[in-house]
């Protein structure tokens, strides 16, 4: 039963959120361009479409109909009307959809420009944005209740990605107000119909699916509360492989010692083709972001740095497991430096290839100067591998570390050090590349050589000085 | 042929305090090559802790412990001779049961038995293509045991090997343990399972709660 105090807290919280976010929203609106070239508009729409695909994918992964563990265990399985039990969940999903819709609207406006009609285009963008996000969430709810709708949801994700690719390649002309208004109206009608259907379907969502979604969401919440994202990674990883049908493949005959243990990482990578495809396709994101911004924007540079390290880190599951539970490396008697070296090969290849591909894309859209920028990929690969392995071997967040008061607020050093571990070494090792990206060098040759030597030196120092754990 | 005088483990006056209280209070243990020793005792008597001490995994231990004439350490060279099965390991994601087993001979360069034979001996043939996490607790315990048994080693440290296993399988486990010692290996296991102790002919060593 909600008390007046609960209601007061909720209203105050919402008011504070609006007060805090309103200036940021106003600033973003003030920066919306008037006119945008078709090619830049295409890149911007591509980013919005990709973000929307991610929104749908997240809704599918997390349920989206989930509730607290206690409600899932007791109320969902009781004869109580399902919609009443899930009323709070529905409100949360609605709020999430609306906020996501506003973000989509802002993204669309930034991509296409307002062309001197701010009020009209803003209204249309908000209607369109919230319609597609509410409609998407409704389809996700329906997908939880029926496998046929799950197919439609998957199709919607694929369509959004294809749309993003087409928009990035071919560009997009800013449509007339009449067309966008018609599209917004049609979307609103469709979203209302889907939302109504989803509301009716809530009674039919199988209890076990709500229980599974609640467990997943509960794990995520726990990981967020205790601030242990590492635990979250394992939950997702283990849940994925638990439901996979696998087929054993023999190890390459010549593999012996630590490389035999590291080989598992290659196999794992190949066994997740969609993940590999997303990883490969994401290397085009920096080029799309630069194209949307009309130059090598800070967002594009950050996308290059984060993406390259993420690609390398995606190939370090075995190293993370070795550190968090050394039982298997002990049983294999293959630990220490040889194993670390063997485990560094795949992250180096993945990170280097991703970086090379991203830089080639940036060159193609004219965001970089002349020269073989893609060669920075292989040159920076050792440093990326060292950073990814350092990230994989970091300990959980130390919450006992001091909180430092600063002029911008209190800084908890534990989470900050945790977040920077790995990124620090990769940044250090890739310093020549970062210099080149931000400094517009006259010639790439010397910087490439320095990057190769410096990156290798940083990686060698990491491998030689890291105290081998667990042995 | 067993050489009775060849000590594999020599532990003298092993003491350990944890959380302000004694866990091990002057434990002496000698295990010779080919021995099967069952460490018995009630919950909290320090059985698992003693195994951790013998594996070199427990800090703060006083007294003297020598395994193969050297102090035990958590190092690769130590684990080449010693296989330890304690709590369920974190399985490598994305690998099947068979692939986990294949890894052991590949890393060590030799094997005590073929992978198919190990799968058969531990009742895992029908589960060979499954991810370990998709199996039951008992089946995962069988896999842990199979991974320890397929690799070459001279000393096997087992912490409650009967965990999750059905009674019928314990006879096969006993046969695997005695077969291991017949080849010259040595086994120390912490257990509550007296039928397993009897079936393996293990020498019981009972710890009292300190």
XYZ file of C-alpha atoms in Angstrom:
681
model
C 0.000 0.000 0.000
C 1.457 3.350 -1.024
C 1.607 5.995 1.641
C 1.450 9.741 1.079
C 5.140 9.781 1.883
C 5.808 7.328 -0.980
C 3.812 9.481 -3.388
C 5.572 12.641 -2.215
C 8.970 10.986 -2.713
C 8.030 9.815 -6.214
C 6.743 13.224 -7.288
C 9.740 15.011 -5.779
C 12.096 12.583 -7.510
C 10.405 13.142 -10.863
C 10.481 16.925 -10.385
C 14.175 16.833 -9.499
C 14.909 14.699 -12.554
C 13.093 17.179 -14.793
C 14.895 20.119 -13.185
C 18.272 18.455 -13.611
C 17.698 17.235 -17.165
C 15.864 20.287 -18.511
C 19.001 22.448 -18.924
C 20.776 19.637 -20.767
C 17.747 19.179 -23.033
C 17.503 22.908 -23.690
C 21.206 23.076 -24.515
C 20.870 20.115 -26.879
C 17.902 21.761 -28.624
C 19.832 25.006 -28.964
C 22.593 23.086 -30.757
C 20.256 21.423 -33.263
C 21.420 22.505 -36.724
C 19.149 24.324 -39.168
C 20.198 22.636 -42.402
C 22.016 19.317 -42.765
C 23.566 17.824 -45.906
C 21.915 14.569 -47.049
C 25.071 12.491 -46.499
C 25.495 13.828 -42.955
C 21.808 13.366 -42.286
C 22.149 9.752 -43.432
C 24.991 9.136 -40.985
C 22.988 10.726 -38.167
C 19.903 8.662 -38.948
C 22.118 5.576 -39.092
C 23.286 6.248 -35.524
C 19.688 6.778 -34.342
C 18.581 3.553 -36.069
C 21.439 1.627 -34.471
C 20.571 3.030 -31.060
C 16.944 1.988 -31.627
C 18.061 -1.537 -32.596
C 20.065 -1.645 -29.354
C 17.002 -0.484 -27.406
C 14.895 -3.292 -28.864
C 17.652 -5.854 -28.276
C 17.994 -4.789 -24.630
C 14.219 -4.986 -24.136
C 14.305 -8.512 -25.553
C 17.250 -9.586 -23.398
C 15.834 -8.261 -20.133
C 12.310 -9.475 -20.574
C 11.030 -6.791 -20.676
C 8.269 -7.847 -18.250
C 10.093 -8.494 -15.003
C 9.410 -7.802 -11.385
C 11.122 -8.112 -8.021
C 12.305 -11.555 -6.948
C 9.703 -11.696 -4.165
C 6.822 -10.726 -6.465
C 8.057 -13.139 -9.119
C 8.202 -16.009 -6.648
C 4.885 -15.339 -4.888
C 2.524 -13.002 -6.694
C 3.134 -14.041 -10.311
C 2.422 -17.661 -9.401
C -0.683 -16.728 -7.416
C -4.260 -16.536 -8.785
C -4.151 -12.716 -8.511
C -4.888 -10.846 -11.768
C -1.574 -10.685 -13.606
C -2.043 -7.095 -14.790
C -2.573 -5.886 -11.242
C 0.561 -7.643 -10.076
C 2.525 -6.179 -12.977
C 1.096 -2.655 -12.800
C 4.307 -1.208 -11.398
C 6.366 -2.985 -14.079
C 4.130 -1.538 -16.794
C 4.630 1.967 -15.399
C 8.400 1.493 -15.395
C 8.333 0.194 -18.986
C 6.183 3.161 -20.010
C 8.558 5.640 -18.402
C 11.574 3.975 -20.015
C 9.831 4.068 -23.407
C 8.983 7.754 -23.061
C 12.527 8.759 -22.049
C 13.979 6.654 -24.869
C 11.479 8.247 -27.242
C 12.641 11.739 -26.270
C 16.243 10.714 -26.903
C 15.283 9.301 -30.311
C 13.409 12.538 -31.094
C 16.431 14.631 -30.207
C 18.639 12.348 -32.290
C 16.315 12.659 -35.298
C 16.206 16.436 -34.994
C 20.008 16.622 -34.740
C 20.362 14.355 -37.765
C 17.906 16.125 -40.055
C 17.957 19.709 -38.783
C 14.975 21.943 -37.968
C 15.046 24.055 -41.167
C 13.530 27.054 -39.434
C 10.505 25.170 -38.132
C 11.646 24.270 -34.631
C 8.229 23.991 -32.941
C 6.620 21.916 -35.693
C 9.591 19.629 -36.272
C 10.103 19.211 -32.530
C 6.486 18.165 -32.065
C 6.638 15.734 -34.959
C 9.975 14.299 -33.784
C 8.654 13.796 -30.240
C 5.509 12.054 -31.516
C 7.540 9.905 -33.896
C 10.246 9.093 -31.324
C 7.898 8.161 -28.489
C 5.658 6.207 -30.865
C 8.449 3.998 -32.118
C 9.850 3.380 -28.632
C 6.450 2.696 -27.048
C 5.517 0.512 -30.016
C 8.854 -1.293 -29.831
C 8.434 -1.948 -26.124
C 4.897 -3.222 -26.745
C 6.218 -5.653 -29.370
C 8.873 -6.800 -26.867
C 6.120 -7.511 -24.317
C 4.151 -9.418 -26.959
C 7.322 -11.312 -27.891
C 7.609 -12.486 -24.304
C 4.125 -13.984 -24.571
C 4.417 -15.556 -28.012
C 7.219 -16.881 -30.171
C 5.525 -15.522 -33.317
C 5.850 -11.981 -31.959
C 9.414 -12.767 -30.953
C 10.082 -13.386 -34.631
C 8.585 -9.993 -35.464
C 10.743 -8.355 -32.813
C 13.865 -9.959 -34.253
C 12.785 -8.812 -37.705
C 12.338 -5.247 -36.398
C 15.870 -5.297 -34.982
C 17.264 -6.541 -38.291
C 15.271 -3.918 -40.229
C 16.605 -1.153 -37.966
C 20.178 -2.318 -38.540
C 19.655 -2.613 -42.324
C 18.096 0.851 -42.336
C 21.126 2.166 -40.497
C 23.468 0.649 -43.054
C 21.453 1.995 -45.988
C 21.221 5.451 -44.455
C 24.962 5.492 -43.781
C 25.775 4.416 -47.340
C 23.217 6.350 -49.367
C 22.525 9.313 -47.132
C 19.061 10.689 -46.462
C 17.271 13.783 -47.636
C 15.326 15.677 -44.988
C 11.700 14.790 -45.632
C 9.020 17.460 -45.922
C 6.973 18.341 -42.825
C 3.878 16.760 -44.364
C 5.635 13.407 -44.861
C 7.114 13.374 -41.365
C 3.775 14.411 -39.842
C 2.032 11.590 -41.693
C 4.691 9.129 -40.566
C 4.395 10.361 -36.986
C 0.598 10.037 -37.051
C 0.747 6.522 -38.481
C 3.384 5.538 -35.905
C 1.277 6.922 -33.074
C -1.773 4.949 -34.198
C 0.287 1.777 -34.610
C 1.964 2.292 -31.221
C -1.411 2.761 -29.516
C -2.748 -0.422 -31.101
C 0.377 -2.368 -30.124
C 0.315 -1.003 -26.575
C -3.317 -2.033 -26.177
C -2.536 -5.487 -27.503
C 0.471 -5.799 -25.187
C -1.681 -4.775 -22.207
C -4.110 -7.563 -23.075
C -1.243 -10.028 -23.595
C 0.132 -9.403 -20.109
C -2.355 -11.938 -18.763
C -0.966 -14.564 -21.137
C 2.782 -14.145 -20.607
C 3.927 -17.549 -19.306
C 4.924 -17.320 -15.646
C 8.259 -19.040 -16.250
C 9.282 -16.325 -18.717
C 8.499 -13.624 -16.164
C 10.437 -15.596 -13.550
C 13.460 -15.927 -15.863
C 13.344 -12.243 -16.782
C 12.998 -11.297 -13.113
C 16.032 -13.390 -12.227
C 18.065 -11.734 -14.991
C 16.935 -8.257 -13.982
C 17.543 -9.073 -10.315
C 21.090 -10.179 -11.108
C 21.694 -6.988 -13.034
C 20.284 -4.909 -10.174
C 22.449 -6.757 -7.654
C 25.525 -6.277 -9.795
C 24.693 -2.576 -10.092
C 24.025 -2.134 -6.369
C 27.224 -3.849 -5.265
C 28.969 -2.293 -8.261
C 30.512 -5.514 -9.484
C 30.119 -5.432 -13.264
C 32.458 -8.417 -13.504
C 29.809 -10.601 -11.874
C 27.308 -9.357 -14.429
C 29.597 -10.418 -17.278
C 29.726 -13.941 -15.918
C 25.984 -14.097 -15.399
C 25.399 -13.156 -19.037
C 28.184 -15.383 -20.352
C 27.130 -18.447 -18.363
C 23.442 -17.947 -19.173
C 24.330 -17.794 -22.882
C 26.347 -21.005 -22.962
C 23.962 -22.892 -20.688
C 21.274 -22.811 -23.380
C 23.553 -23.379 -26.370
C 23.763 -26.661 -28.227
C 27.444 -27.311 -28.782
C 29.407 -29.817 -30.800
C 32.826 -30.886 -29.622
C 35.736 -30.204 -31.948
C 39.173 -31.722 -31.501
C 42.061 -29.510 -30.491
C 44.714 -28.926 -33.140
C 47.125 -31.837 -32.694
C 50.280 -29.779 -32.427
C 49.038 -27.544 -29.651
C 50.783 -28.278 -26.372
C 51.124 -26.457 -23.067
C 49.725 -22.982 -22.441
C 48.643 -22.383 -26.094
C 46.335 -25.398 -25.802
C 44.574 -23.685 -22.904
C 44.454 -20.375 -24.769
C 43.010 -22.039 -27.876
C 39.633 -22.199 -26.137
C 39.315 -18.440 -26.617
C 39.520 -18.795 -30.421
C 36.885 -21.492 -30.345
C 34.610 -19.368 -28.182
C 34.920 -16.456 -30.585
C 33.990 -18.592 -33.584
C 31.076 -20.150 -31.720
C 29.287 -16.814 -31.420
C 28.910 -15.689 -35.049
C 26.351 -12.936 -34.304
C 28.666 -11.442 -31.685
C 31.573 -11.639 -34.114
C 29.450 -9.993 -36.801
C 28.409 -7.164 -34.457
C 32.031 -6.704 -33.410
C 33.118 -6.526 -37.047
C 30.281 -4.226 -38.109
C 30.839 -1.894 -35.153
C 34.202 -0.906 -36.620
C 32.203 1.245 -39.063
C 30.671 3.272 -36.220
C 33.526 5.794 -35.876
C 33.281 6.548 -39.610
C 29.503 6.988 -39.347
C 29.908 9.259 -36.303
C 32.596 11.330 -38.067
C 30.453 11.590 -41.180
C 27.460 12.719 -39.109
C 29.604 15.339 -37.401
C 31.199 16.485 -40.658
C 34.734 15.962 -39.305
C 36.749 13.862 -36.872
C 34.693 14.813 -33.819
C 35.715 13.948 -30.246
C 32.856 11.421 -30.253
C 34.443 9.639 -33.221
C 37.880 9.598 -31.533
C 36.349 8.187 -28.345
C 34.492 5.585 -30.433
C 37.811 4.510 -31.986
C 39.541 4.218 -28.607
C 36.691 2.503 -26.773
C 35.863 0.204 -29.676
C 39.428 -1.012 -30.191
C 39.877 -1.784 -26.503
C 36.435 -3.411 -26.322
C 37.258 -5.618 -29.318
C 40.448 -6.790 -27.616
C 38.684 -7.218 -24.267
C 35.968 -9.335 -25.916
C 38.616 -12.021 -26.392
C 39.813 -12.279 -22.796
C 37.089 -14.398 -21.156
C 39.588 -17.172 -20.420
C 42.041 -14.777 -18.798
C 39.265 -13.333 -16.632
C 38.200 -16.797 -15.557
C 41.790 -17.790 -14.747
C 42.066 -14.882 -12.343
C 38.647 -15.079 -10.718
C 38.860 -18.830 -10.174
C 42.293 -20.374 -10.709
C 41.141 -23.977 -10.120
C 41.249 -24.989 -13.784
C 44.674 -23.465 -14.570
C 45.956 -25.224 -11.444
C 44.493 -28.498 -12.665
C 46.098 -27.885 -16.038
C 49.371 -26.827 -14.352
C 49.611 -24.160 -17.025
C 49.701 -20.800 -15.434
C 51.881 -17.785 -15.056
C 53.647 -15.913 -17.789
C 53.516 -18.531 -20.588
C 49.735 -18.664 -20.271
C 49.488 -14.880 -20.193
C 51.579 -14.624 -23.367
C 49.483 -17.293 -25.076
C 46.303 -15.513 -24.048
C 47.547 -12.193 -25.474
C 47.638 -13.348 -29.111
C 43.914 -13.290 -29.875
C 43.176 -9.924 -28.169
C 46.069 -8.429 -30.136
C 44.668 -9.729 -33.428
C 41.086 -8.708 -32.638
C 41.961 -5.267 -31.286
C 44.435 -4.569 -34.091
C 42.043 -5.711 -36.820
C 39.169 -3.662 -35.375
C 41.343 -0.573 -35.071
C 42.752 -0.968 -38.580
C 39.269 -1.387 -39.997
C 37.893 1.632 -38.079
C 40.773 3.834 -39.243
C 40.313 2.664 -42.831
C 36.637 3.658 -42.559
C 37.556 7.080 -41.204
C 39.987 7.547 -44.100
C 37.288 6.594 -46.585
C 34.875 9.260 -45.305
C 37.658 11.835 -45.408
C 37.867 12.367 -41.655
C 41.614 11.675 -41.624
C 44.478 13.098 -43.615
C 46.250 11.240 -46.381
C 48.297 8.152 -45.588
C 47.945 4.513 -44.592
C 46.169 5.140 -41.297
C 44.993 1.525 -41.107
C 48.578 0.480 -40.345
C 48.096 1.900 -36.858
C 45.903 -1.177 -36.264
C 48.673 -3.763 -36.314
C 51.108 -1.245 -34.799
C 48.889 -0.673 -31.755
C 47.769 -4.312 -31.413
C 50.273 -5.311 -28.675
C 49.315 -2.318 -26.536
C 45.608 -3.070 -26.947
C 46.194 -6.697 -25.929
C 48.151 -5.601 -22.859
C 45.384 -3.178 -21.855
C 42.682 -5.815 -22.382
C 44.586 -8.401 -20.341
C 45.192 -5.895 -17.552
C 41.473 -5.174 -17.611
C 40.691 -8.891 -17.493
C 42.971 -9.415 -14.499
C 41.715 -6.496 -12.404
C 40.233 -7.297 -9.039
C 36.641 -6.417 -8.093
C 35.960 -2.820 -7.110
C 37.517 -1.970 -3.757
C 34.784 -0.021 -2.002
C 37.008 0.531 1.037
C 39.131 3.024 -0.886
C 38.698 6.652 0.147
C 36.152 9.069 -1.323
C 37.945 12.284 -2.267
C 35.978 15.526 -2.005
C 36.536 17.707 -5.079
C 34.990 20.961 -6.336
C 32.766 18.926 -8.690
C 31.625 16.544 -5.993
C 32.836 13.484 -4.088
C 34.953 11.071 -6.145
C 34.885 7.418 -5.044
C 38.409 6.270 -5.904
C 37.590 2.538 -5.855
C 35.213 2.515 -8.859
C 37.334 5.072 -10.717
C 40.518 3.036 -10.355
C 38.591 -0.096 -11.349
C 37.202 1.620 -14.452
C 40.581 2.974 -15.497
C 42.514 -0.266 -14.963
C 43.367 -1.548 -18.406
C 42.294 1.611 -20.211
C 45.310 3.328 -18.619
C 47.788 0.875 -20.110
C 46.076 0.840 -23.510
C 46.052 4.661 -23.600
C 49.720 4.766 -22.688
C 50.617 2.180 -25.313
C 48.517 3.911 -27.982
C 49.753 7.434 -27.161
C 51.395 7.919 -30.601
C 48.115 7.005 -32.339
C 46.081 9.309 -30.087
C 48.581 12.076 -30.806
C 48.197 11.479 -34.532
C 44.391 11.504 -34.318
C 44.253 14.776 -32.442
C 47.275 16.540 -33.941
C 46.933 16.286 -37.765
C 50.541 15.140 -38.411
C 52.299 16.102 -41.637
C 53.712 12.589 -42.159
C 52.462 9.303 -40.744
C 55.614 7.214 -41.247
C 57.574 8.285 -38.143
C 54.468 8.087 -35.940
C 53.691 4.587 -37.225
C 57.190 3.409 -36.372
C 57.028 5.017 -32.935
C 53.607 3.444 -32.345
C 54.892 -0.006 -33.302
C 57.957 0.223 -31.077
C 56.256 1.936 -28.159
C 53.204 -0.359 -28.205
C 55.418 -3.445 -28.285
C 57.565 -2.077 -25.468
C 54.522 -1.363 -23.281
C 53.140 -4.860 -23.932
C 56.510 -6.482 -23.219
C 56.873 -4.505 -19.990
C 53.375 -5.591 -18.939
C 54.024 -9.253 -19.674
C 57.426 -9.218 -17.969
C 56.500 -7.268 -14.869
C 52.988 -8.522 -14.173
C 53.016 -10.820 -11.215
C 51.701 -14.032 -12.654
C 48.525 -15.070 -10.949
C 47.352 -17.565 -9.911
C 50.769 -19.212 -9.932
C 55.637 -52.294 -6.134
C 55.077 -49.909 -3.256
C 58.082 -48.363 -1.585
C 56.809 -47.740 1.970
C 59.634 -45.449 3.004
C 59.071 -42.899 0.221
C 57.262 -40.034 1.911
C 55.069 -37.950 -0.329
C 53.678 -35.692 2.397
C 55.291 -34.859 5.711
C 53.368 -32.456 7.921
C 54.636 -31.744 11.424
C 52.849 -29.675 14.070
C 50.699 -27.806 11.538
C 48.828 -24.986 13.223
C 46.468 -22.382 11.851
C 44.369 -19.693 13.498
C 41.539 -18.081 11.542
C 39.306 -15.309 12.837
C 40.945 -15.386 16.256
C 40.320 -19.087 16.825
C 42.384 -22.202 16.147
C 41.380 -24.284 13.147
C 44.303 -26.671 13.102
C 46.114 -27.332 16.383
C 49.284 -29.302 15.905
C 48.350 -31.722 13.111
C 50.937 -34.337 12.170
C 50.559 -36.332 8.973
C 52.777 -38.590 6.952
C 51.616 -40.025 3.659
C 53.753 -42.458 1.694
C 53.714 -43.229 -1.982
C 50.728 -45.389 -2.918
C 48.770 -44.477 0.215
C 45.117 -43.544 0.227
C 44.444 -41.348 3.248
C 40.934 -40.297 4.243
C 40.815 -37.196 6.431
C 37.677 -37.518 8.544
C 36.062 -35.299 11.128
C 32.958 -33.319 11.896
C 32.096 -30.065 10.174
C 34.568 -27.351 11.133
C 37.272 -29.767 12.181
C 39.597 -28.396 9.512
C 39.575 -31.139 6.861
C 39.302 -28.814 3.870
C 41.707 -26.362 5.491
C 44.280 -29.106 5.943
C 43.959 -29.967 2.256
C 44.473 -26.311 1.377
C 47.584 -26.292 3.554
C 48.925 -29.381 1.762
C 48.242 -27.639 -1.570
C 50.098 -24.495 -0.508
C 46.956 -22.416 -0.831
C 46.504 -21.444 2.806
C 48.430 -18.444 4.120
C 49.356 -18.019 7.788
C 50.210 -21.682 8.458
C 52.836 -22.525 11.089
C 54.653 -25.821 11.434
C 56.358 -27.702 8.653
C 54.780 -29.120 5.520
C 56.756 -30.862 2.805
C 55.248 -32.342 -0.330
C 57.712 -34.327 -2.431
C 60.444 -33.037 -0.104
C 59.627 -29.388 -0.795
C 57.260 -26.878 0.786
C 54.035 -26.734 -1.232
C 53.577 -23.585 -3.303
C 50.912 -22.332 -5.671
C 53.139 -22.610 -8.736
C 52.908 -24.365 -12.078
C 55.769 -26.749 -11.304
C 53.981 -27.884 -8.143
C 50.709 -28.506 -9.984
C 52.470 -30.679 -12.547
C 52.790 -33.307 -9.808
C 49.697 -32.492 -7.774
C 46.065 -32.492 -8.924
C 43.538 -30.913 -6.607
C 39.754 -31.185 -6.795
C 38.029 -28.997 -4.248
C 35.086 -26.672 -4.864
C 33.503 -26.758 -8.309
C 35.738 -24.839 -10.693
C 34.527 -21.995 -12.897
C 34.267 -23.837 -16.203
C 35.652 -22.218 -19.299
C 32.661 -20.717 -21.110
C 31.800 -22.099 -24.522
C 33.602 -25.425 -24.143
C 31.966 -28.831 -24.003
C 32.644 -31.611 -21.513
C 34.821 -33.427 -24.050
C 36.789 -30.283 -24.857
C 37.448 -29.635 -21.169
C 38.787 -33.167 -20.898
C 40.868 -32.883 -24.092
C 42.546 -29.786 -22.735
C 44.246 -31.684 -19.917
C 46.329 -34.143 -22.014
C 47.079 -31.366 -24.520
C 48.445 -29.057 -21.828
C 50.389 -31.787 -20.034
C 51.627 -33.462 -23.211
C 50.508 -36.901 -22.016
C 47.490 -38.612 -20.498
C 46.709 -41.380 -18.028
C 43.812 -42.521 -20.189
C 42.141 -41.676 -23.456
C 39.382 -39.081 -23.492
C 36.749 -41.627 -24.556
C 37.837 -43.963 -21.777
C 37.583 -41.149 -19.234
C 34.120 -40.216 -20.480
C 33.067 -43.832 -20.137
C 34.678 -44.347 -16.733
C 32.928 -41.318 -15.292
C 29.580 -41.893 -16.985
C 29.798 -38.793 -19.171
C 29.701 -40.292 -22.666
C 26.144 -39.079 -23.311
C 27.034 -35.652 -21.963
C 30.210 -35.203 -24.017
C 28.798 -32.376 -26.159
C 27.123 -30.486 -23.324
C 28.375 -27.352 -21.646
C 29.270 -28.251 -18.037
C 26.877 -25.625 -16.675
C 23.977 -27.376 -18.388
C 24.613 -30.528 -16.333
C 23.568 -31.479 -12.809
C 25.799 -30.917 -9.776
C 26.723 -34.591 -9.621
C 27.605 -34.732 -13.296
C 29.813 -31.671 -12.931
C 31.534 -33.345 -9.970
C 32.177 -36.369 -12.196
C 33.719 -34.068 -14.778
C 35.965 -32.477 -12.140
C 37.127 -35.924 -11.086
C 37.615 -37.037 -14.679
C 39.762 -33.968 -15.430
C 41.938 -34.714 -12.402
C 42.209 -38.385 -13.310
C 42.951 -38.034 -17.034
C 46.035 -35.900 -16.518
C 49.313 -37.309 -15.251
C 50.049 -36.596 -11.580
C 51.687 -38.151 -8.539
C 49.430 -36.828 -5.796
C 45.679 -36.355 -5.794
C 44.066 -34.030 -3.233
C 40.286 -34.494 -3.125
C 37.949 -32.399 -0.994
C 34.692 -34.270 -0.487
C 34.863 -36.159 -3.804
C 31.505 -37.765 -3.015
C 29.748 -34.373 -3.257
C 26.593 -34.694 -5.361
C 27.375 -38.230 -6.492
C 24.791 -40.986 -6.395
C 25.671 -44.062 -4.284
C 26.021 -46.304 -7.356
C 28.686 -44.070 -8.837
C 30.728 -44.052 -5.639
C 31.828 -47.634 -6.342
C 33.236 -46.468 -9.695
C 34.898 -43.560 -7.947
C 36.467 -45.949 -5.447
C 37.724 -48.101 -8.342
C 39.195 -45.024 -10.050
C 40.984 -43.978 -6.852
C 42.430 -47.422 -6.160
C 43.430 -47.751 -9.822
C 45.286 -44.438 -9.501
C 47.270 -45.624 -6.486
C 47.959 -48.960 -8.160
C 49.860 -46.980 -10.805
C 52.024 -45.404 -8.106
C 49.911 -42.364 -7.253
C 48.998 -41.148 -3.786
C 45.608 -39.867 -2.651
C 44.565 -37.663 0.255
C 40.853 -37.011 0.486
C 38.726 -35.133 2.965
C 35.427 -36.937 3.211
C 32.351 -37.745 5.248
C 31.618 -40.862 3.223
C 32.587 -43.901 5.293
C 31.500 -46.440 2.600
C 33.879 -44.693 0.189
C 36.651 -44.916 2.786
C 35.945 -48.604 3.177
C 35.710 -49.275 -0.561
C 39.054 -47.610 -1.229
C 40.753 -49.198 1.771
C 41.859 -45.734 2.830
C 43.764 -45.109 6.030
C 41.503 -42.910 8.175
C 42.953 -39.861 9.860
C 40.414 -38.186 12.121
C 40.664 -34.495 12.945
C 39.116 -33.143 16.120
C 37.620 -29.642 16.119
C 40.344 -27.444 17.629
